[in-house]
CSV table of C-alpha atoms and ligand atoms in Angstrom, one decimal:
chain,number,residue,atom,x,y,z
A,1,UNK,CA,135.4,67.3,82.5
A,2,UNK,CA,133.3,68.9,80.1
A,3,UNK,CA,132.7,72.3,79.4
A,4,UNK,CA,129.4,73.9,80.1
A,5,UNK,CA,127.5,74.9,76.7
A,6,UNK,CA,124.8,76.9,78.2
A,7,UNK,CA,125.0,79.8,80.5
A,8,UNK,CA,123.7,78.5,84.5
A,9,UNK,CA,120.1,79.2,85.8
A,10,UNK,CA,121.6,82.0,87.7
A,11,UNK,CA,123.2,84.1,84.8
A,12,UNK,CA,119.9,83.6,82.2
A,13,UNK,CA,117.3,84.8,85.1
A,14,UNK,CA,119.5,87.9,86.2
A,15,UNK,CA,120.1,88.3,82.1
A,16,UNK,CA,116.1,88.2,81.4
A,17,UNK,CA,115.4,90.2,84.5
A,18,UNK,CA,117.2,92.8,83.1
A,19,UNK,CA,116.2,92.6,79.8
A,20,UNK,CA,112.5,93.1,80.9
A,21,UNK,CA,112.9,95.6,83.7
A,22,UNK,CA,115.7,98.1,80.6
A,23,UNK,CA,112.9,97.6,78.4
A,24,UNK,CA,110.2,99.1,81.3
A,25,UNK,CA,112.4,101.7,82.5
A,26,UNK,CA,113.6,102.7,78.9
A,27,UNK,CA,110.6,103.8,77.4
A,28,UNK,CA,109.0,105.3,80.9
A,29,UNK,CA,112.1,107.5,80.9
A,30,UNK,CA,111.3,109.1,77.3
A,31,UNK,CA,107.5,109.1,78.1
A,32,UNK,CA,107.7,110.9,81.3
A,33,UNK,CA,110.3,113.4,80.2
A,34,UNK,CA,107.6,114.8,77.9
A,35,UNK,CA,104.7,114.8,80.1
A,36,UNK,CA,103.8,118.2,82.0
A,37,UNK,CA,103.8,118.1,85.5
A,38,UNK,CA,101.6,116.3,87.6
A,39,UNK,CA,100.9,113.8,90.2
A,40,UNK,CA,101.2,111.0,87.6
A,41,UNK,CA,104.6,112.5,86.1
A,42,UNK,CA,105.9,112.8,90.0
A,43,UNK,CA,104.8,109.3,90.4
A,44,UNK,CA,106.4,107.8,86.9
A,45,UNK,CA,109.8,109.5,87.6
A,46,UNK,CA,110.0,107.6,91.1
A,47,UNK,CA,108.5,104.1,89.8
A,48,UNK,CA,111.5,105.2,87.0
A,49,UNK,CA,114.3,105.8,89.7
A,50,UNK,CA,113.2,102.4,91.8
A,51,UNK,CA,113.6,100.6,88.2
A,52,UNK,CA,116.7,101.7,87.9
A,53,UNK,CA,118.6,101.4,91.2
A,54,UNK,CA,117.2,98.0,90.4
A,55,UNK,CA,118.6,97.3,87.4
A,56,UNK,CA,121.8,98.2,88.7
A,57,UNK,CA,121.9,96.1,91.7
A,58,UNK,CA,120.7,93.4,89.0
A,59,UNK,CA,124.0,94.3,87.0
A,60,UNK,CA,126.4,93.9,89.8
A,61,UNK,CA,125.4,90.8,90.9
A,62,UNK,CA,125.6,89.6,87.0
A,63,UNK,CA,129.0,90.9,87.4
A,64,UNK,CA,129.9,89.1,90.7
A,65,UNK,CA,128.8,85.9,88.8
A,66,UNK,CA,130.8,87.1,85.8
A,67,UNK,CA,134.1,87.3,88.4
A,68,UNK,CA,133.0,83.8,89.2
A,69,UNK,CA,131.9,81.6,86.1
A,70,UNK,CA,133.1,81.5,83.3
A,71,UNK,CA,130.8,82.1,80.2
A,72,UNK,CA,130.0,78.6,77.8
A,73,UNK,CA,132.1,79.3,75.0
A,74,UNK,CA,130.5,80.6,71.8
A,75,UNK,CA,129.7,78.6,68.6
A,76,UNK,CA,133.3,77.6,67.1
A,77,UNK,CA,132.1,78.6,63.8
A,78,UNK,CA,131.9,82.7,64.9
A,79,UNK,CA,135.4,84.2,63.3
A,80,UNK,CA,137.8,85.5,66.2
A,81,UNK,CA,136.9,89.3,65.2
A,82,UNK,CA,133.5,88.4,65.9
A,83,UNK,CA,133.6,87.3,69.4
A,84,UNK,CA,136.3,89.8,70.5
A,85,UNK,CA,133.2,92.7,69.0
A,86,UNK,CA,131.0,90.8,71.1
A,87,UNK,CA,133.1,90.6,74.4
A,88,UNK,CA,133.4,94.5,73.3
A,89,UNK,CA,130.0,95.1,73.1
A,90,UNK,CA,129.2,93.1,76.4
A,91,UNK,CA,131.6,94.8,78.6
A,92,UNK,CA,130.0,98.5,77.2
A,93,UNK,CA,126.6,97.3,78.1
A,94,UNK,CA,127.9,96.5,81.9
A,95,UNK,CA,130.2,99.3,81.8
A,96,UNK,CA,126.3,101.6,80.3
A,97,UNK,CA,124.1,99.9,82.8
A,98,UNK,CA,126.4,101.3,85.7
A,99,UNK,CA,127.1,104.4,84.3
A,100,UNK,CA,123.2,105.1,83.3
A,101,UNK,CA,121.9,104.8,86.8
A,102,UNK,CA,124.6,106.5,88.5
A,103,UNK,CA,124.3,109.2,86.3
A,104,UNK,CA,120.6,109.1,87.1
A,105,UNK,CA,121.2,109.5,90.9
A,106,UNK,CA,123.8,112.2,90.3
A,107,UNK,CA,121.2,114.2,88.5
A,108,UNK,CA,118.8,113.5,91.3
A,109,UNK,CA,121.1,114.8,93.5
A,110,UNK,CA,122.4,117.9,91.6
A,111,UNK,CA,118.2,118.7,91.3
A,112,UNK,CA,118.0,118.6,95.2
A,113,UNK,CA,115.2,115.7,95.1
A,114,UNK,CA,116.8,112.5,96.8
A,115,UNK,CA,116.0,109.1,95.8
A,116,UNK,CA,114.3,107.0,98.2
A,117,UNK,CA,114.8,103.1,96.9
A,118,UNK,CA,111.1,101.8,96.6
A,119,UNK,CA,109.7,105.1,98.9
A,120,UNK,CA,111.7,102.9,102.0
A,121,UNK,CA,115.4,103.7,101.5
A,122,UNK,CA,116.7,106.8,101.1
A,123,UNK,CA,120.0,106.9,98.8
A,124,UNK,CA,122.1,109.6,99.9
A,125,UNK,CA,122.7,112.5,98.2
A,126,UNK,CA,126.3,112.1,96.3
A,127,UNK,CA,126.5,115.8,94.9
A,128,UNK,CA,125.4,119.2,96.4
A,129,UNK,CA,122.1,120.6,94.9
A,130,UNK,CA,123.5,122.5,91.6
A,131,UNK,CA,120.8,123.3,88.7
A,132,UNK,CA,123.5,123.8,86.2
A,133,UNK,CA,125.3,120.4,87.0
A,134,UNK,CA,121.9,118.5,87.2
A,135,UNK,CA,121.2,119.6,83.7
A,136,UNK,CA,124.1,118.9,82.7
A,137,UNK,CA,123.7,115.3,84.1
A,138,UNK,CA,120.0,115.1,82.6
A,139,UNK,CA,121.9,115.6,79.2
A,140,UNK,CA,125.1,113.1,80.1
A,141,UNK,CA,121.9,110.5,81.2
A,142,UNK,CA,120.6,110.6,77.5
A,143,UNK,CA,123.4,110.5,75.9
A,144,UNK,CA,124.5,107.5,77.9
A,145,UNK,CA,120.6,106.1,76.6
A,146,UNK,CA,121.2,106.9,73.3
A,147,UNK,CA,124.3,104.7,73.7
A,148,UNK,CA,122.7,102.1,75.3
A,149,UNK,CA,119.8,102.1,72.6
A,150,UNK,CA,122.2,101.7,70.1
A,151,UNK,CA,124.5,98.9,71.5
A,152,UNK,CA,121.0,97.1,72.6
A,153,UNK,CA,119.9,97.1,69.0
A,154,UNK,CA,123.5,95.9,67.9
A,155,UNK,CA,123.4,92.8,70.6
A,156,UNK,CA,119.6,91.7,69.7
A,157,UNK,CA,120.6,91.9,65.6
A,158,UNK,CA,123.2,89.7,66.8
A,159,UNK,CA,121.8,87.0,68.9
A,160,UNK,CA,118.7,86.7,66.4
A,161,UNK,CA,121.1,86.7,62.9
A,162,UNK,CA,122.9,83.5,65.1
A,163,UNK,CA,120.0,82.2,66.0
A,164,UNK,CA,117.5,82.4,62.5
A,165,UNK,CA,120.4,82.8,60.0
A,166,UNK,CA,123.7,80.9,61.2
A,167,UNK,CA,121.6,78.6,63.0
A,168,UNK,CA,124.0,78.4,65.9
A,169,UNK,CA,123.8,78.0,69.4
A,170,UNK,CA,124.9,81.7,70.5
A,171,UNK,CA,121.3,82.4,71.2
A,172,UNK,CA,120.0,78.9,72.9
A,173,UNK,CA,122.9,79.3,75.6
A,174,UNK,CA,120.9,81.9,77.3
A,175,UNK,CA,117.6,81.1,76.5
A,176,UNK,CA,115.5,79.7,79.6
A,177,UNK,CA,113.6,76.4,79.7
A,178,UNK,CA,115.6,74.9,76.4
A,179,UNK,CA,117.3,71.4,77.2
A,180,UNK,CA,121.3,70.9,76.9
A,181,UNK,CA,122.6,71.4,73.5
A,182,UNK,CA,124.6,68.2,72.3
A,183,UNK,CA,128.2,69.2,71.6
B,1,UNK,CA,127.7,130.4,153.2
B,2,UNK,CA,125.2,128.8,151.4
B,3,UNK,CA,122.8,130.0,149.2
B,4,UNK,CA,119.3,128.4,148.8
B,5,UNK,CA,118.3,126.9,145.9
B,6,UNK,CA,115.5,128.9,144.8
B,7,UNK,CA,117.8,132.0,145.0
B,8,UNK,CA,120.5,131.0,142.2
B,9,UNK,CA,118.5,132.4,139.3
B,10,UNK,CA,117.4,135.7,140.4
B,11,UNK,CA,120.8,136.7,141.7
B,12,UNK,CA,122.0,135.4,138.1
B,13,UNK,CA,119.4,137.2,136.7
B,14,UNK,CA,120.5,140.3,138.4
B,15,UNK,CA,124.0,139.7,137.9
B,16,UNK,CA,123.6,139.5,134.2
B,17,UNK,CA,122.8,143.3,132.5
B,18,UNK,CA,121.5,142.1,129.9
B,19,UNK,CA,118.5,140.6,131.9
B,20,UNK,CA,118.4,143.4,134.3
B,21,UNK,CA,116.5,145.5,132.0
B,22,UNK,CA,113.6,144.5,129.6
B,23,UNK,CA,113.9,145.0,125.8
B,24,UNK,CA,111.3,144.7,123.2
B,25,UNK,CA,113.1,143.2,120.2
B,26,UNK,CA,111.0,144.8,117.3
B,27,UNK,CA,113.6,145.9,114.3
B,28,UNK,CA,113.3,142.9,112.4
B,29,UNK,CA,116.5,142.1,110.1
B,30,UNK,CA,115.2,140.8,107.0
B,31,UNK,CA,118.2,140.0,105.5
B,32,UNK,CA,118.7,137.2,108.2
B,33,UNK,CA,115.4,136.1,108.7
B,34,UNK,CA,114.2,133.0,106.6
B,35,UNK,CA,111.1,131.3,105.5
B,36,UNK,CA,111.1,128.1,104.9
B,37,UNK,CA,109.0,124.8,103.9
B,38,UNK,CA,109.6,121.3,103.9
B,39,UNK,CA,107.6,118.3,102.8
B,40,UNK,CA,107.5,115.0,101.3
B,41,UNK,CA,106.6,114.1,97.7
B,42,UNK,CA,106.3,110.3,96.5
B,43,UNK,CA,108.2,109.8,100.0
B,44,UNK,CA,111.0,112.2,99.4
B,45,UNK,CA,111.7,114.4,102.0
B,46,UNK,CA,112.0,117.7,100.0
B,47,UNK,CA,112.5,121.8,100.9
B,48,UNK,CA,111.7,125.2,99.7
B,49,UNK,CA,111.2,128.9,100.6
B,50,UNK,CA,110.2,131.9,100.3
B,51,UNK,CA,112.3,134.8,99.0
B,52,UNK,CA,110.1,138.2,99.4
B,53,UNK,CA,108.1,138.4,103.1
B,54,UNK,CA,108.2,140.8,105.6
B,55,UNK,CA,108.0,140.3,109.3
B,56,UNK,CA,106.5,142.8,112.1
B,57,UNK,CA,107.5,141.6,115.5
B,58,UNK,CA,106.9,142.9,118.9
B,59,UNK,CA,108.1,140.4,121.1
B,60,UNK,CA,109.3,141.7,125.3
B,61,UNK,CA,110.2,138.3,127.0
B,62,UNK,CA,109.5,140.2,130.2
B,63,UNK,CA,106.1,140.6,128.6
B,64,UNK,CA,105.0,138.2,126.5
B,65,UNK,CA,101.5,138.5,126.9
B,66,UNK,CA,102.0,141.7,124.9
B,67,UNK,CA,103.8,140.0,122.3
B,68,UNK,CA,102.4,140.6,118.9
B,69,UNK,CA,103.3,139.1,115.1
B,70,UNK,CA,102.3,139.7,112.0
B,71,UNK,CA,104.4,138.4,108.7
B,72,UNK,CA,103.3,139.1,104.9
B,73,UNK,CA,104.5,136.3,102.4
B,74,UNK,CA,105.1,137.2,98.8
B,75,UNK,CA,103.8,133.7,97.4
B,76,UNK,CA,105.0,134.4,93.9
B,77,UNK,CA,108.4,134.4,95.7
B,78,UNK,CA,108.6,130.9,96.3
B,79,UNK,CA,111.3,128.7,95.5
B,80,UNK,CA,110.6,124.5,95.6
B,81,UNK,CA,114.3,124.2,93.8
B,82,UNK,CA,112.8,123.7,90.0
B,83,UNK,CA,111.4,126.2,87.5
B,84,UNK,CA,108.8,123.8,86.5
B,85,UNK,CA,107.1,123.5,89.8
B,86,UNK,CA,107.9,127.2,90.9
B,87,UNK,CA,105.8,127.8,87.8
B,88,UNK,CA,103.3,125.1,88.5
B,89,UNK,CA,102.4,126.3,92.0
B,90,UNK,CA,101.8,129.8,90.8
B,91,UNK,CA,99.1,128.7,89.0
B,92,UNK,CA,95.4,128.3,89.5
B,93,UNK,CA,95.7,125.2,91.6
B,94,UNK,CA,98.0,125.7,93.9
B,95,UNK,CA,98.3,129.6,94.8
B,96,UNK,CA,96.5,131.1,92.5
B,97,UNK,CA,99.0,134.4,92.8
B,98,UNK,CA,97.0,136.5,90.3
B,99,UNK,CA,93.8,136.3,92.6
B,100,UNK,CA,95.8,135.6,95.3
B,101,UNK,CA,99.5,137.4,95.6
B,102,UNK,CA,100.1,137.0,99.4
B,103,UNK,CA,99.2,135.0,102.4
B,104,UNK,CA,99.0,136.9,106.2
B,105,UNK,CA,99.2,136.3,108.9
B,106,UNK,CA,98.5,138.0,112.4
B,107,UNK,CA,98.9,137.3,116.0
B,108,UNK,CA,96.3,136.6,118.2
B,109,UNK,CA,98.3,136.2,120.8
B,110,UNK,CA,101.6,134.1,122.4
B,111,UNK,CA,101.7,132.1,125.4
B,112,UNK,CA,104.8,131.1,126.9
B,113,UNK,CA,105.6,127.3,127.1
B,114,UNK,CA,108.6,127.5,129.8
B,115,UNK,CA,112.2,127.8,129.4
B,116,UNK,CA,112.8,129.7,126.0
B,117,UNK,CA,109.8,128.3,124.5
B,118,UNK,CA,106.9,129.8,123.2
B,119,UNK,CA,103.8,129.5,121.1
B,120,UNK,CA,102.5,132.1,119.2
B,121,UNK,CA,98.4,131.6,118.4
B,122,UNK,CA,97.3,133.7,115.1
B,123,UNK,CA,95.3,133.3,111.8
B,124,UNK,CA,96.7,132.7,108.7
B,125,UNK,CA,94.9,134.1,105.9
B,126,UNK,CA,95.9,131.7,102.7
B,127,UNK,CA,94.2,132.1,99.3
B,128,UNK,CA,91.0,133.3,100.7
B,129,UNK,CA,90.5,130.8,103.7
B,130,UNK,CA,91.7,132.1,107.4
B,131,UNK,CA,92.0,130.0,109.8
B,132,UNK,CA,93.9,129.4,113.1
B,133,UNK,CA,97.0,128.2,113.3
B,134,UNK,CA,99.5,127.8,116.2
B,135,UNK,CA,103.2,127.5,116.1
B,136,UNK,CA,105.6,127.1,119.1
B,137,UNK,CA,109.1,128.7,118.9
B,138,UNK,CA,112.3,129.0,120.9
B,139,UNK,CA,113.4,132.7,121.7
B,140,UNK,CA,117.5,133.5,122.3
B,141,UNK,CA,119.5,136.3,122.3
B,142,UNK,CA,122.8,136.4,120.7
B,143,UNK,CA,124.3,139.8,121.3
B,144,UNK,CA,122.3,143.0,120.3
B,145,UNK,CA,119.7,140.1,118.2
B,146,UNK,CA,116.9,138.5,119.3
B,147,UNK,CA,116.6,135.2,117.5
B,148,UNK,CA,113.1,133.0,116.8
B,149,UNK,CA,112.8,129.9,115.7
B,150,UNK,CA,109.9,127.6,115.4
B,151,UNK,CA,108.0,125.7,112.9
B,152,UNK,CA,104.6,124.3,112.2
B,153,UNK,CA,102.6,122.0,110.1
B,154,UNK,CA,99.8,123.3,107.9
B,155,UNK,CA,97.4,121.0,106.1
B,156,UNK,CA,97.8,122.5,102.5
B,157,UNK,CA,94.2,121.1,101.5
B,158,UNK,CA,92.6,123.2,104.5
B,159,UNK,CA,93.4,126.2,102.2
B,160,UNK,CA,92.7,123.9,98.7
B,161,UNK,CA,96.4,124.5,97.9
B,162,UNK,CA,96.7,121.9,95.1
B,163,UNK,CA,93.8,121.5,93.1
B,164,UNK,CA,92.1,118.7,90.7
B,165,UNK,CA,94.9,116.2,90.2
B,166,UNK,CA,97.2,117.6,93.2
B,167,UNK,CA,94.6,116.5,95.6
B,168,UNK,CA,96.3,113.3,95.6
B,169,UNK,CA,98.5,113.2,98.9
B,170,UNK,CA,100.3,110.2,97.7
B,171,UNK,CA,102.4,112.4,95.8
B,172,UNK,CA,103.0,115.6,97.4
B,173,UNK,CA,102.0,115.4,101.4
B,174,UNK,CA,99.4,117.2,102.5
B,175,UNK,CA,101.5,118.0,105.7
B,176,UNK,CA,103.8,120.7,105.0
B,177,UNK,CA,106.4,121.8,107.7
B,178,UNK,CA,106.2,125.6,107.7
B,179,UNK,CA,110.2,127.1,109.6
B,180,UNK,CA,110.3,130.0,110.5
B,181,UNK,CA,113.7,131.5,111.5
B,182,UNK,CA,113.4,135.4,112.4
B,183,UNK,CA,115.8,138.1,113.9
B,184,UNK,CA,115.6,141.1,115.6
B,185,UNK,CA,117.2,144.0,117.4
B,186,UNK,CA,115.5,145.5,119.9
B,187,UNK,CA,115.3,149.5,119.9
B,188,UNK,CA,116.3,151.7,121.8
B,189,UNK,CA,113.8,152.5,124.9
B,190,UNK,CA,111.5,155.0,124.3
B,191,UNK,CA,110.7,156.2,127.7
C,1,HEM,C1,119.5,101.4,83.4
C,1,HEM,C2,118.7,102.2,84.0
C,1,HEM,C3,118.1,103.4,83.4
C,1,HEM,C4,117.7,103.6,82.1
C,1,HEM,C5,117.7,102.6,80.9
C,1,HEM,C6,117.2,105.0,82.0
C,1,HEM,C7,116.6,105.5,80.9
C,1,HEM,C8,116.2,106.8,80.8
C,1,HEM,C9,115.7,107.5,79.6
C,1,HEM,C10,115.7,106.8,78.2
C,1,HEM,C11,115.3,108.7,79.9
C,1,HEM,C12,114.8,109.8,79.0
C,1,HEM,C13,115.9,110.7,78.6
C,1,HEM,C14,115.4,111.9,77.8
C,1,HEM,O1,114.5,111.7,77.0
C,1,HEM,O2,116.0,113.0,78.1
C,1,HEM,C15,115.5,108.9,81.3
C,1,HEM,C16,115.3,110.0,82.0
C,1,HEM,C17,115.4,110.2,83.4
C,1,HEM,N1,116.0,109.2,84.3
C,1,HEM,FE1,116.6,107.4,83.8
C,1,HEM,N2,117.3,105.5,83.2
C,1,HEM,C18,117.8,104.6,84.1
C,1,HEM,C19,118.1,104.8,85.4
C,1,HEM,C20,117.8,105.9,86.2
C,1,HEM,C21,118.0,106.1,87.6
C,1,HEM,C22,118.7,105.1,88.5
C,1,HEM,C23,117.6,107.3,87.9
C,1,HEM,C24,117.6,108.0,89.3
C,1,HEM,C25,117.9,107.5,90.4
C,1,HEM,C26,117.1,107.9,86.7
C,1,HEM,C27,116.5,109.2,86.7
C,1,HEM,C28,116.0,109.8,85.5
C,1,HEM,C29,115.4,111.1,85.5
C,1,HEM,C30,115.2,112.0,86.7
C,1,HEM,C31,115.0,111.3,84.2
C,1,HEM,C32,114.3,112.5,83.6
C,1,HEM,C33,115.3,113.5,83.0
C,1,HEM,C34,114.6,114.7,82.5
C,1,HEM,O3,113.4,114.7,82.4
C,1,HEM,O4,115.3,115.7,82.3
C,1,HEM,N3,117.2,107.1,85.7
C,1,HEM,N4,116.1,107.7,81.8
């Protein structure tokens, strides 16, 4: 039996699906935060919210495929600190793209303005409405960005140092539409 | 010995003090009376209300056709559960509070519907615009208190609350769910 060397079909369209939608939902979230209120700031923070519940759907079923593959193993030329920082860094990113949303619907909650999934389902409400404990959460929610920012920067510096300066094949096992690598 | 049907509620009537002898609930308690809004913005059912409004009922259910209403709202008093849009609604666009600090309005008259229910038919004077407006409402007694409830939907861009931009219904409804919830004692008969 041999071992897979790329990740499946599955796991690098969830993994790209993410990537795209946290690099939508990133940037809306700073942008509308600054803008006065309107009708177009009212409409950005829902599209925002739906993005968001989405991406975390999107990380539990990458997590339910996590529980059920395992990963193609990385180059055997990374040293062992190496990968154990990486398995470290990819199990904050989960552990971030759970906690971000969450703490996204918490502040909705504790601001008494419910989300409604996609304007059709109505998430319910997980706190009582509290002004103090929603801008508290509004503050936990950047934080938890400014986390995520940092550990996003840390995995793409990774992947493209393997991919352009070791010349390995830590990048190629999740990009799409690239044949088999030969072992 | 049977009784006939259509004599049950007069003898309950009459066996019940409380009924034997009409009230006119008028002292309104506005510590327990609410006013309050609800609506939907980007399809999120939301709610609000007003702090600071005061409430003149006359309301006899013996005599309804006398009943009479009139309630002054303190706009600047609202609360939609932010500071930001408490501010924004104050403004130009939506109430306009300078120009505008209160919104009236007076009974024309109330009908009753059957049962406990009523409507009450009046004009509602909102940022410069009155028009008619008619709201149905339940009447019980609890004790010494005469409780109303009822609600009604106003059209905010009838009275071009929500300017420019905020015209746009796809983000805050144009139907907004006015609830009333008033009590009041009745006094003491003057005759
Ligand atoms: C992984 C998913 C998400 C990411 C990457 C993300 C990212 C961000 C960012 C970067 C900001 C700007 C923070 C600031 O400048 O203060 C923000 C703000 C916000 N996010 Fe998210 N967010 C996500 C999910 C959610 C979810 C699921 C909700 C609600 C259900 C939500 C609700 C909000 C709200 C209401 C704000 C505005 C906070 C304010 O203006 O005070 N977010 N988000």
């Amino acid at each position: 039996m041999t071992t897979a060397t790329r990740y499946t079909g599955t796991a690098i369209s969830l993994h790209w699906l993410a990537a795209l939608l946290i690099f939508a939902t990133f940037p809306l979230g700073v942008y509308m935060h600054e803008l006065a209120l309107s009708p177009f700031k009212l409409k950005l923070i829902s599209y925002h919210k739906w993005l968001g519940v989405t991406i975390f759907l999107l990380t539990v079923a990458r997590l339910a495929w996590r529980a059920t593959h395992t990963p193609p193993p990385l180059p055997k030329t990374i040293p062992a600190w190496q990968q154990r920082a990486a398995d470290g860094v990819h199990l904050l990113l989960y552990a971030l793209l759970l906690a971000i949303p969450v703490s996204g619907w918490l502040m909705s909650s504790a601001k008494g303005i419910p989300v409604v999934y996609l304007g059709l389902v109505q998430l319910p409400d997980l706190v009582d409405k509290d002004k103090a404990l929603g801008d508290l959460l509004a503050g936990i929610h950047q934080v938890l960005n400014f986390g995520l920012l940092a550990l996003v920067g840390m995995h793409i510096a990774a992947a493209l140092k393997h991919h352009f300066i070791e010349h390995d094949a830590t990048l190629r096992r999740m990009l799409p539409f690239i044949k088999g690598d030969q072992p | 010995m049977r009784i006939p049907h259509r004599y049950f509620l007069p003898l309950l009537l009459a066996c019940a003090p409380i009924h034997s002898q009409a009230a006119e609930f008028n002292l309104v308690q506005t510590d327990k009376s609410t006013l309050a809004f609800a609506y939907k913005q980007m399809g999120v059912p939301m709610e609000g209300n007003f702090g600071k409004f005061s409430v003149r009922i006359n309301f006899d259910p013996a005599r309804v056709n006398a009943a009479q209403a009139q309630i002054e709202v303190d706009l600047a008093s609202i609360d939609t559960g932010s500071n930001e849009a408490n501010d924004e609604v104050a403004g130009k666009q939506w109430f306009n509070t300078k120009m505008f600090p209160s919104a009236q309005f007076v009974s024309t008259g109330v009908k009753a519907l059957g049962g406990n229910r009523y409507e009450v038919l009046g004009k509602l004077t909102l940022k410069g615009k009155a028009m008619d407006v008619a709201a149905p409402f339940t009447f019980r007694q609890e004790g010494a208190a005469g409780v109303f409830d009822g609600a009604f939907i106003l059209k905010r861009l009838d009275y071009a609350i929500g300017e420019g931009a905020w015209t746009d219904v796809s983000a805050v409804a144009n139907e907004i769910q006015i609830k009333f919830h008033v009590v009041a004692h009745a006094a003491p008969a003057k005759k």
